[in-house]
Amino acid sequence: MSSHESQLHLGVFLRGVGHHLASWRSPLVTSGSEISFTHYRHLARTAERGKFDMVFLGDSVCVRERPEGVKREILQRLGHLVHFEPLTLLSALSTATTHVGLVGTASTTYNEPYHVARKFASLDHISDGRAGWNVVTSTSLAEANNFNREEHLGHAERYVRANEFVDVVVGLWDSWDDDAFVADKAEGIYFDEDKVFEINHRGAHFNVKGPLNLSRPPQGHPVIVQAGSSDAGKDLAARTAEVVFTAQRTLKEGQAFYRSLKDRMSKYGRAPDELKIMPGVFTVVGRTQEEADDKYGHLQELVDPKVGVAMLSRTTGIDLSAYPLDAPLPRFGGNNVQQARPELIDALAEREHLTIWQTILAIAGARGHHVLIGTPERIADELEERFKGEAADGFNLMPPYLPGGLEDFVDLVVPELQRRGLFRTEYQGSTLRDHLGLARPANVNKVRADARAQA
Ligand SMILES: Cc1cc2nc3c(=O)[nH]c(=O)nc-3n(C[C@H](O)[C@H](O)[C@H](O)COP(=O)(O)O)c2cc1C
């Protein structure tokens, strides 16, 4: 029997017209809606109708699928190249929704902590406590090239910087005590000078004095989400994260990751339930298995082999255009850009003896995440198995096409999960922390100041 909560958590990763590589070619989507606020507003409201904990936006600060050497001829066949800046979009969405959490990605490699602290604190105030920051270290040279660099920072150094970055951001969020602003009109005192903290941080990557020019966010700290699954990624998560987004394909892999991450937390004085593990899940829902298989089949038929080869070359770090499609996928492992995901795909291809083309089809939908194609009951069965089997505390849904793939899940799968008592039927609180069952954190600067005063 599971030792975690009795109900699972749900997020949805909103990505333009959907997660499937060829979704932009499907008759089920409206071209151009990836840059339509009306489209995203409908998605966020649909997630809220389904009582989701949060909507989630990934990000990159470049035209992402531009691995070095991809020919223009292939580039022009890719969807998913343009997207909104997440914080701007989430701020707008906050005015169109009332409960659903708003999680956006910001890179620790191509940002300064002061900017990030300020933007997420602003979003938390604007949304009355619904903001979350997905901490990533970025994955491409194309991003380096947009930020004055010839090379992408190495994997290990990116994580050193990320650890320091998060500490600075948290310190800045706690620049003021919750009740610092007394606004005493009679006395003419605007804030209590004992309740502001300079962080005076001096470290390997950052020197930041503070304080932040914004009062403490409603949630204390916007929820810290982390996406990165290597050892260094797991250590960062065990120390700082409250939600982890990860790709875990099988039940066994999911359980091993779950255990390995939760076990690491005690090293940092944290309890396992202070962090929720929410693997990605790509779902194609049908009223019958045949209907689901047909929907998926239509999307798979639209996969352009050239695009597939470019995508897999990017993931593996090997130029696969020189190989025949029916050749076995050459073995590879983690690389400087990314470790965990290439390793997952390498293991999948080896375990199932996949050719290059078969590997492309296996990851065209969800880039290595868990793929679930079937009836609401079947999908609920698998989610329940992973939840109760301690492979997950919840899931980050990755609909194949949008908005239809999310609507299907909300209309068909959510009621099934609710019927089983596995998912809420109403929001119990109003902040993202409330939905996730996470405590509001103490002010780290105040805790330190109090400790110094007592010493
Ligand atoms: C599930 C998942 C989602 C991610 N989403 C993003 C993203 O939106 N933007 C980004 O720049 N990096 C993203 N990353 C990349 C990570 O931040 C990290 O840079 C990369 O995975 C390398 O670290 P790892 O080897 O620890 O996984 C994601 C990683 C994972 C596992």
Coordinates of C-alpha atoms and ligand atoms in Angstrom, one line a residue:
M1 CA 0.0 0.0 0.0
S2 CA 1.2 3.4 -0.9
S3 CA 2.5 5.8 1.8
H4 CA 1.9 8.9 -0.1
E5 CA -1.3 11.0 -0.5
S6 CA -4.6 9.4 -1.4
Q7 CA -5.1 11.6 -4.4
L8 CA -2.8 12.3 -7.3
H9 CA -1.9 15.6 -8.8
L10 CA -2.3 16.7 -12.4
G11 CA -0.6 19.3 -14.5
V12 CA -0.8 19.9 -18.3
F13 CA 2.2 20.8 -20.4
L14 CA 0.7 23.3 -22.9
R15 CA 2.7 23.2 -26.1
G16 CA 1.3 25.1 -29.1
V17 CA -0.9 22.7 -31.1
G18 CA 0.2 19.6 -29.2
H19 CA 3.1 17.4 -28.3
H20 CA 3.2 15.0 -31.2
L21 CA 5.9 15.8 -33.6
A22 CA 3.5 16.0 -36.5
S23 CA 0.5 17.5 -34.7
W24 CA 0.8 20.7 -36.7
R25 CA -0.1 18.7 -39.8
S26 CA -3.2 17.1 -38.3
P27 CA -6.7 18.2 -39.5
L28 CA -7.6 18.3 -35.8
V29 CA -5.6 21.5 -35.1
T30 CA -6.0 25.1 -36.2
S31 CA -2.8 26.4 -37.9
G32 CA -1.3 29.4 -36.2
S33 CA -3.1 28.8 -32.9
E34 CA 0.3 28.3 -31.2
I35 CA 0.5 32.1 -31.3
S36 CA -3.1 32.8 -30.3
F37 CA -3.9 34.0 -26.8
T38 CA -7.5 32.8 -27.3
H39 CA -6.2 29.3 -27.8
Y40 CA -4.2 29.3 -24.6
R41 CA -7.0 30.9 -22.7
H42 CA -9.3 28.1 -23.8
L43 CA -6.6 25.5 -22.8
A44 CA -6.1 27.0 -19.3
R45 CA -9.8 27.2 -18.7
T46 CA -10.2 23.6 -19.8
A47 CA -7.5 22.5 -17.4
E48 CA -9.3 24.5 -14.6
R49 CA -12.6 22.9 -15.6
G50 CA -10.8 19.6 -15.0
K51 CA -9.6 20.8 -11.6
F52 CA -6.0 20.4 -12.6
D53 CA -3.3 21.5 -10.2
M54 CA -1.5 23.5 -12.8
V55 CA -0.7 24.4 -16.4
F56 CA 2.9 24.1 -17.3
L57 CA 4.9 26.0 -20.0
G58 CA 8.3 24.8 -21.2
D59 CA 10.7 27.2 -22.8
S60 CA 13.9 27.8 -24.7
V61 CA 15.5 31.0 -25.6
C62 CA 16.2 30.2 -29.2
V63 CA 14.5 28.5 -32.2
R64 CA 15.0 25.3 -30.5
E65 CA 15.1 22.6 -33.1
R66 CA 18.0 24.2 -34.8
P67 CA 20.7 21.7 -34.1
E68 CA 23.9 22.6 -35.8
G69 CA 23.8 21.4 -39.4
V70 CA 20.1 21.0 -39.8
K71 CA 19.4 22.0 -43.4
R72 CA 16.9 24.7 -44.2
E73 CA 15.0 22.2 -46.2
I74 CA 14.4 20.2 -43.0
L75 CA 13.9 23.2 -40.7
Q76 CA 11.0 24.4 -42.8
R77 CA 9.2 21.1 -42.1
L78 CA 9.3 21.5 -38.3
G79 CA 6.4 22.8 -36.3
H80 CA 6.9 24.0 -32.7
L81 CA 9.5 26.6 -33.7
V82 CA 7.8 29.7 -32.3
H83 CA 6.1 30.2 -29.0
F84 CA 5.1 32.9 -26.5
E85 CA 7.5 34.0 -23.7
P86 CA 6.1 32.0 -20.7
L87 CA 5.9 34.7 -18.0
T88 CA 4.1 37.1 -20.3
L89 CA 1.6 34.5 -21.3
L90 CA 1.0 33.2 -17.7
S91 CA 0.4 36.8 -16.5
A92 CA -2.3 37.1 -19.1
L93 CA -3.7 33.7 -18.3
S94 CA -3.9 34.6 -14.6
T95 CA -6.6 37.1 -15.4
A96 CA -8.6 34.5 -17.3
T97 CA -8.6 31.9 -14.6
T98 CA -9.1 31.8 -10.8
H99 CA -7.6 28.6 -9.4
V100 CA -5.3 26.7 -11.7
G101 CA -1.6 27.0 -11.0
L102 CA 0.6 28.8 -13.5
V103 CA 4.1 27.2 -13.9
G104 CA 6.6 28.7 -16.4
T105 CA 10.1 27.6 -17.3
A106 CA 13.1 29.9 -16.9
S107 CA 16.7 28.9 -17.5
T108 CA 19.4 29.3 -14.9
T109 CA 22.1 29.4 -17.6
Y110 CA 20.7 32.3 -19.7
N111 CA 19.2 34.6 -17.0
E112 CA 20.3 36.5 -13.9
P113 CA 18.7 35.6 -10.6
Y114 CA 17.4 39.1 -9.9
H115 CA 15.4 39.0 -13.1
V116 CA 13.9 35.6 -12.4
A117 CA 13.1 36.3 -8.7
R118 CA 11.4 39.5 -9.7
K119 CA 9.3 38.1 -12.5
F120 CA 8.0 35.1 -10.6
A121 CA 7.3 37.1 -7.5
S122 CA 5.3 39.5 -9.7
L123 CA 3.4 36.6 -11.3
D124 CA 2.6 35.2 -7.8
H125 CA 1.2 38.6 -6.7
I126 CA -0.7 39.1 -9.9
S127 CA -2.3 35.6 -9.7
D128 CA -2.9 35.6 -5.9
G129 CA -0.5 32.8 -5.2
R130 CA -0.6 30.5 -8.2
A131 CA 2.9 30.9 -9.6
G132 CA 5.6 28.2 -10.1
W133 CA 9.1 28.3 -11.6
N134 CA 10.3 25.4 -13.6
V135 CA 14.1 25.5 -13.1
V136 CA 16.0 24.3 -16.2
T137 CA 19.6 24.6 -17.2
S138 CA 18.9 24.7 -21.0
T139 CA 19.9 22.2 -23.6
S140 CA 21.2 23.8 -26.8
L141 CA 24.1 25.6 -28.4
A142 CA 21.5 27.7 -30.3
E143 CA 20.7 29.3 -26.9
A144 CA 24.4 30.0 -26.1
N145 CA 24.6 31.7 -29.5
N146 CA 21.8 34.1 -28.6
F147 CA 23.7 35.1 -25.4
N148 CA 27.1 36.1 -26.5
R149 CA 28.6 32.6 -26.2
E150 CA 30.2 30.3 -28.8
E151 CA 29.7 27.3 -26.6
H152 CA 27.0 25.9 -24.4
L153 CA 28.1 25.7 -20.8
G154 CA 29.1 22.1 -19.8
H155 CA 26.6 19.8 -17.9
A156 CA 28.4 19.9 -14.6
E157 CA 29.0 23.6 -14.5
R158 CA 25.4 24.3 -15.5
Y159 CA 24.3 22.5 -12.4
V160 CA 26.8 24.3 -10.1
R161 CA 25.4 27.6 -11.5
A162 CA 21.8 26.3 -11.1
N163 CA 22.3 25.5 -7.4
E164 CA 23.7 28.9 -6.6
F165 CA 21.1 30.5 -8.8
V166 CA 18.1 29.0 -6.9
D167 CA 19.6 30.0 -3.6
V168 CA 19.9 33.6 -4.7
V169 CA 16.4 33.6 -6.0
V170 CA 14.9 32.2 -2.8
G171 CA 17.0 34.7 -0.8
L172 CA 15.6 37.5 -2.9
W173 CA 12.0 36.4 -2.5
D174 CA 12.5 36.6 1.2
S175 CA 13.9 40.1 1.0
W176 CA 11.0 41.4 3.1
D177 CA 9.1 39.9 6.0
D178 CA 5.5 39.2 5.3
D179 CA 4.4 42.1 7.5
A180 CA 7.2 44.5 6.6
F181 CA 5.0 47.1 5.0
V182 CA 3.1 48.8 7.8
A183 CA 2.1 51.9 5.8
D184 CA 1.5 53.8 9.1
K185 CA 0.0 57.0 7.7
A186 CA -0.2 58.8 11.1
E187 CA 3.5 58.1 12.0
G188 CA 4.7 58.5 8.4
I189 CA 6.4 55.0 8.5
Y190 CA 6.0 53.0 5.3
F191 CA 7.9 49.9 6.3
D192 CA 9.5 48.4 9.4
E193 CA 13.2 48.7 9.0
D194 CA 13.8 45.5 11.0
K195 CA 11.9 43.6 8.5
V196 CA 14.0 44.0 5.3
F197 CA 16.9 41.8 4.5
E198 CA 19.8 42.4 2.2
I199 CA 21.2 39.0 1.0
N200 CA 24.7 40.2 0.3
H201 CA 25.4 37.0 -1.7
R202 CA 28.9 36.5 -3.0
G203 CA 29.5 33.2 -4.8
A204 CA 31.2 31.6 -7.8
H205 CA 28.7 32.8 -10.3
F206 CA 26.8 35.6 -8.7
N207 CA 27.3 38.7 -6.5
V208 CA 23.9 40.0 -5.5
K209 CA 23.3 42.5 -2.7
G210 CA 19.4 42.7 -2.7
P211 CA 16.9 43.4 -1.5
L212 CA 14.3 42.6 -4.1
N213 CA 12.1 45.6 -5.1
L214 CA 8.9 43.6 -4.5
S215 CA 7.2 42.4 -1.3
R216 CA 7.2 38.8 -0.3
P217 CA 5.1 36.7 -2.7
P218 CA 1.7 35.4 -1.4
Q219 CA 3.0 31.8 -1.4
G220 CA 6.2 32.9 0.4
H221 CA 8.1 31.3 -2.5
P222 CA 6.5 30.5 -5.8
V223 CA 6.5 26.7 -6.1
I224 CA 9.9 25.5 -7.4
V225 CA 9.6 22.9 -10.1
Q226 CA 12.6 21.2 -11.6
A227 CA 13.1 19.3 -14.9
G228 CA 16.4 17.4 -15.2
S229 CA 16.9 13.8 -14.3
S230 CA 20.6 13.1 -14.3
D231 CA 22.4 12.6 -10.9
A232 CA 23.2 16.3 -10.8
G233 CA 19.6 17.1 -11.7
K234 CA 18.3 14.8 -8.9
D235 CA 20.6 16.4 -6.4
L236 CA 19.4 19.9 -7.3
A237 CA 15.8 18.6 -7.0
A238 CA 16.4 16.8 -3.7
R239 CA 17.8 20.0 -2.2
T240 CA 15.5 22.7 -3.7
A241 CA 12.5 21.4 -5.7
E242 CA 8.9 20.9 -4.7
V243 CA 7.7 19.4 -7.9
V244 CA 9.8 17.3 -10.4
F245 CA 8.9 16.9 -14.0
T246 CA 10.6 13.9 -15.5
A247 CA 10.4 11.4 -18.4
Q248 CA 9.9 7.8 -17.1
R249 CA 8.7 5.3 -19.6
T250 CA 8.2 2.1 -17.7
L251 CA 6.8 1.4 -14.2
K252 CA 10.1 0.0 -13.1
E253 CA 12.1 3.0 -14.3
G254 CA 9.6 5.3 -12.7
Q255 CA 9.8 3.5 -9.3
A256 CA 13.6 3.5 -9.4
F257 CA 13.7 7.2 -10.1
Y258 CA 11.1 7.9 -7.5
R259 CA 13.0 6.0 -4.8
S260 CA 16.3 7.4 -5.8
L261 CA 15.1 11.0 -5.7
K262 CA 13.0 10.7 -2.4
D263 CA 15.9 8.9 -0.7
R264 CA 18.2 11.8 -1.5
M265 CA 16.1 14.3 0.3
S266 CA 17.0 13.3 3.9
K267 CA 20.6 14.4 3.1
Y268 CA 19.2 17.9 2.8
G269 CA 17.0 17.7 5.9
R270 CA 13.8 17.3 3.9
A271 CA 10.9 14.9 4.1
P272 CA 9.8 12.9 1.1
D273 CA 6.4 14.5 0.9
E274 CA 7.9 18.0 0.5
L275 CA 8.5 17.1 -3.2
K276 CA 6.0 15.8 -5.7
I277 CA 7.2 13.7 -8.6
M278 CA 5.1 14.2 -11.7
P279 CA 6.4 12.3 -14.8
G280 CA 5.1 13.4 -18.2
V281 CA 2.4 11.2 -19.8
F282 CA 1.3 11.4 -23.4
T283 CA -2.3 10.2 -23.7
V284 CA -4.4 9.4 -26.7
V285 CA -8.0 8.8 -25.5
G286 CA -10.7 6.9 -27.3
R287 CA -14.1 5.7 -26.4
T288 CA -12.8 2.3 -27.6
Q289 CA -9.3 1.0 -27.9
E290 CA -9.7 1.0 -31.7
E291 CA -10.7 4.7 -31.8
A292 CA -7.6 5.6 -29.7
D293 CA -5.3 3.5 -31.9
D294 CA -6.8 5.1 -35.0
K295 CA -6.2 8.6 -33.7
Y296 CA -2.6 7.8 -32.8
G297 CA -2.1 6.0 -36.2
H298 CA -3.2 9.1 -38.1
L299 CA -0.7 11.2 -36.3
Q300 CA 2.1 8.6 -36.8
E301 CA 1.4 8.5 -40.5
L302 CA 2.2 12.3 -40.7
V303 CA 5.7 11.9 -39.3
D304 CA 8.1 13.1 -41.9
P305 CA 11.2 10.7 -41.9
K306 CA 13.6 13.6 -42.5
V307 CA 12.2 15.5 -39.5
G308 CA 12.3 12.3 -37.4
V309 CA 16.0 11.8 -38.3
A310 CA 16.8 15.4 -37.4
M311 CA 15.0 15.1 -34.1
L312 CA 16.7 11.8 -33.2
S313 CA 20.1 13.1 -34.3
R314 CA 19.7 16.0 -31.9
T315 CA 18.8 13.7 -29.0
T316 CA 21.5 11.2 -29.6
G317 CA 24.2 13.6 -30.6
I318 CA 24.9 11.4 -33.6
D319 CA 24.3 12.5 -37.2
L320 CA 21.9 9.7 -38.3
S321 CA 21.2 11.1 -41.8
A322 CA 24.0 8.9 -43.1
Y323 CA 22.3 5.7 -41.9
P324 CA 19.5 3.7 -43.5
L325 CA 16.2 4.1 -41.6
D326 CA 15.9 0.3 -41.1
A327 CA 19.4 0.1 -39.5
P328 CA 19.5 -0.6 -35.8
L329 CA 19.9 2.5 -33.7
P330 CA 23.7 2.9 -32.9
R331 CA 24.4 2.8 -29.2
F332 CA 25.0 6.1 -27.5
G333 CA 24.8 7.5 -24.0
G334 CA 24.4 10.8 -22.1
N335 CA 26.3 13.8 -23.5
N336 CA 27.3 17.3 -22.4
V337 CA 24.0 18.7 -23.4
Q338 CA 21.7 16.2 -21.7
Q339 CA 22.3 13.0 -19.8
A340 CA 19.1 11.5 -18.6
R341 CA 16.9 11.6 -21.7
P342 CA 19.5 10.2 -24.2
E343 CA 20.1 7.4 -21.7
L344 CA 16.4 6.6 -21.5
I345 CA 16.1 6.4 -25.3
D346 CA 19.3 4.4 -25.6
A347 CA 17.9 1.9 -23.1
L348 CA 14.5 1.7 -24.9
A349 CA 16.1 1.0 -28.3
E350 CA 18.3 -1.6 -26.8
R351 CA 15.6 -3.3 -24.8
E352 CA 13.2 -3.4 -27.7
H353 CA 15.8 -3.9 -30.5
L354 CA 14.5 -0.9 -32.4
T355 CA 15.7 0.4 -35.8
I356 CA 16.2 4.1 -36.3
W357 CA 12.7 4.5 -37.9
Q358 CA 11.1 2.5 -35.1
T359 CA 12.8 4.6 -32.5
I360 CA 11.7 7.8 -34.3
L361 CA 8.1 6.5 -34.1
A362 CA 8.4 5.5 -30.5
I363 CA 9.4 9.0 -29.4
A364 CA 7.5 11.1 -32.1
G365 CA 4.6 11.6 -29.7
A366 CA 6.3 12.3 -26.4
R367 CA 10.1 12.6 -26.9
G368 CA 10.7 9.6 -24.6
H369 CA 7.9 10.2 -22.0
H370 CA 5.3 7.5 -21.1
V371 CA 2.9 6.8 -23.9
L372 CA -0.7 5.7 -23.1
I373 CA -3.2 5.0 -25.9
G374 CA -6.6 3.7 -25.0
T375 CA -9.9 4.0 -23.3
P376 CA -10.5 6.2 -20.2
E377 CA -10.6 3.1 -18.0
R378 CA -7.3 1.7 -19.4
I379 CA -5.6 5.1 -19.0
A380 CA -6.9 5.4 -15.5
D381 CA -5.7 1.9 -14.7
E382 CA -2.1 2.7 -15.7
L383 CA -2.1 6.0 -13.9
E384 CA -3.5 4.4 -10.8
E385 CA -0.8 1.6 -11.0
R386 CA 2.0 4.1 -11.3
F387 CA 0.5 6.3 -8.5
K388 CA -0.1 3.5 -6.1
G389 CA 3.1 1.7 -7.1
E390 CA 5.1 4.8 -6.0
A391 CA 6.4 5.7 -9.4
A392 CA 4.6 9.0 -9.3
D393 CA 2.8 11.5 -7.0
G394 CA 0.9 12.8 -10.1
F395 CA 1.4 13.4 -13.8
N396 CA 2.2 16.2 -16.2
L397 CA -0.1 15.5 -19.1
M398 CA 1.3 16.0 -22.6
P399 CA -1.7 16.0 -25.0
P400 CA -0.8 14.8 -28.6
Y401 CA -2.8 17.7 -30.2
L402 CA -4.5 20.8 -28.8
P403 CA -7.1 21.6 -27.7
G404 CA -8.8 18.2 -28.5
G405 CA -6.3 16.0 -26.6
L406 CA -6.8 18.0 -23.4
E407 CA -10.6 18.2 -23.8
D408 CA -10.7 14.4 -24.2
F409 CA -8.7 13.9 -21.0
V410 CA -10.8 16.3 -19.0
D411 CA -14.1 15.0 -20.3
L412 CA -13.3 11.3 -20.2
V413 CA -10.4 10.4 -18.0
V414 CA -10.8 13.0 -15.2
P415 CA -14.3 11.7 -14.3
E416 CA -12.9 8.1 -14.2
L417 CA -10.1 9.2 -11.9
Q418 CA -12.7 11.0 -9.7
R419 CA -15.0 8.0 -9.7
R420 CA -12.1 6.0 -8.2
G421 CA -11.5 8.6 -5.6
L422 CA -8.1 9.3 -7.1
F423 CA -8.6 13.0 -8.0
R424 CA -10.4 16.0 -6.5
T425 CA -13.9 17.0 -7.6
E426 CA -13.4 20.5 -6.3
Y427 CA -10.5 22.8 -5.5
Q428 CA -10.0 22.9 -1.7
G429 CA -7.8 25.9 -1.6
S430 CA -6.8 28.8 -3.9
T431 CA -3.0 28.7 -4.2
L432 CA -0.8 26.3 -6.1
R433 CA 0.7 25.3 -2.8
D434 CA -2.8 24.4 -1.5
H435 CA -3.5 22.2 -4.6
L436 CA -0.1 20.4 -4.2
G437 CA -0.4 20.0 -0.4
L438 CA 2.8 22.0 0.1
A439 CA 3.4 24.1 3.2
R440 CA 4.1 27.9 2.9
P441 CA 7.8 28.2 3.6
A442 CA 9.4 30.2 6.4
N443 CA 11.4 33.3 5.4
V444 CA 15.0 32.0 5.1
N445 CA 16.6 35.4 5.9
K446 CA 14.5 35.8 9.0
V447 CA 15.3 32.3 10.2
R448 CA 19.0 33.1 9.8
A449 CA 18.7 36.5 11.4
D450 CA 16.8 35.0 14.4
A451 CA 19.4 32.3 14.7
R452 CA 22.2 34.9 14.7
A453 CA 20.3 37.0 17.3
Q454 CA 20.0 34.0 19.6
A455 CA 23.7 32.9 19.3
Ligands
LIG1 C1 11.0 16.5 -18.4 C2 12.0 17.5 -18.8 C3 11.6 18.8 -19.3 C4 12.5 19.8 -19.6 N1 12.1 21.0 -20.1 C5 13.0 21.9 -20.5 C6 12.6 23.2 -21.0 O1 11.4 23.4 -21.2 N2 13.5 24.0 -21.4 C7 14.9 23.8 -21.2 O2 15.7 24.6 -21.6 N3 15.3 22.6 -20.7 C8 14.4 21.7 -20.3 N4 14.8 20.5 -19.8 C9 16.3 20.3 -19.7 C10 16.9 20.3 -18.3 O3 16.7 21.5 -17.6 C11 18.3 20.0 -18.3 O4 19.0 21.1 -18.8 C12 18.7 18.8 -19.2 O5 17.7 17.8 -19.0 C13 20.0 18.2 -18.8 O6 20.0 17.8 -17.5 P1 19.8 16.2 -17.1 O7 20.8 15.5 -17.8 O8 19.9 16.4 -15.6 O9 18.4 15.8 -17.5 C14 13.9 19.5 -19.4 C15 14.3 18.3 -18.9 C16 13.4 17.3 -18.6 C17 13.9 16.0 -18.0

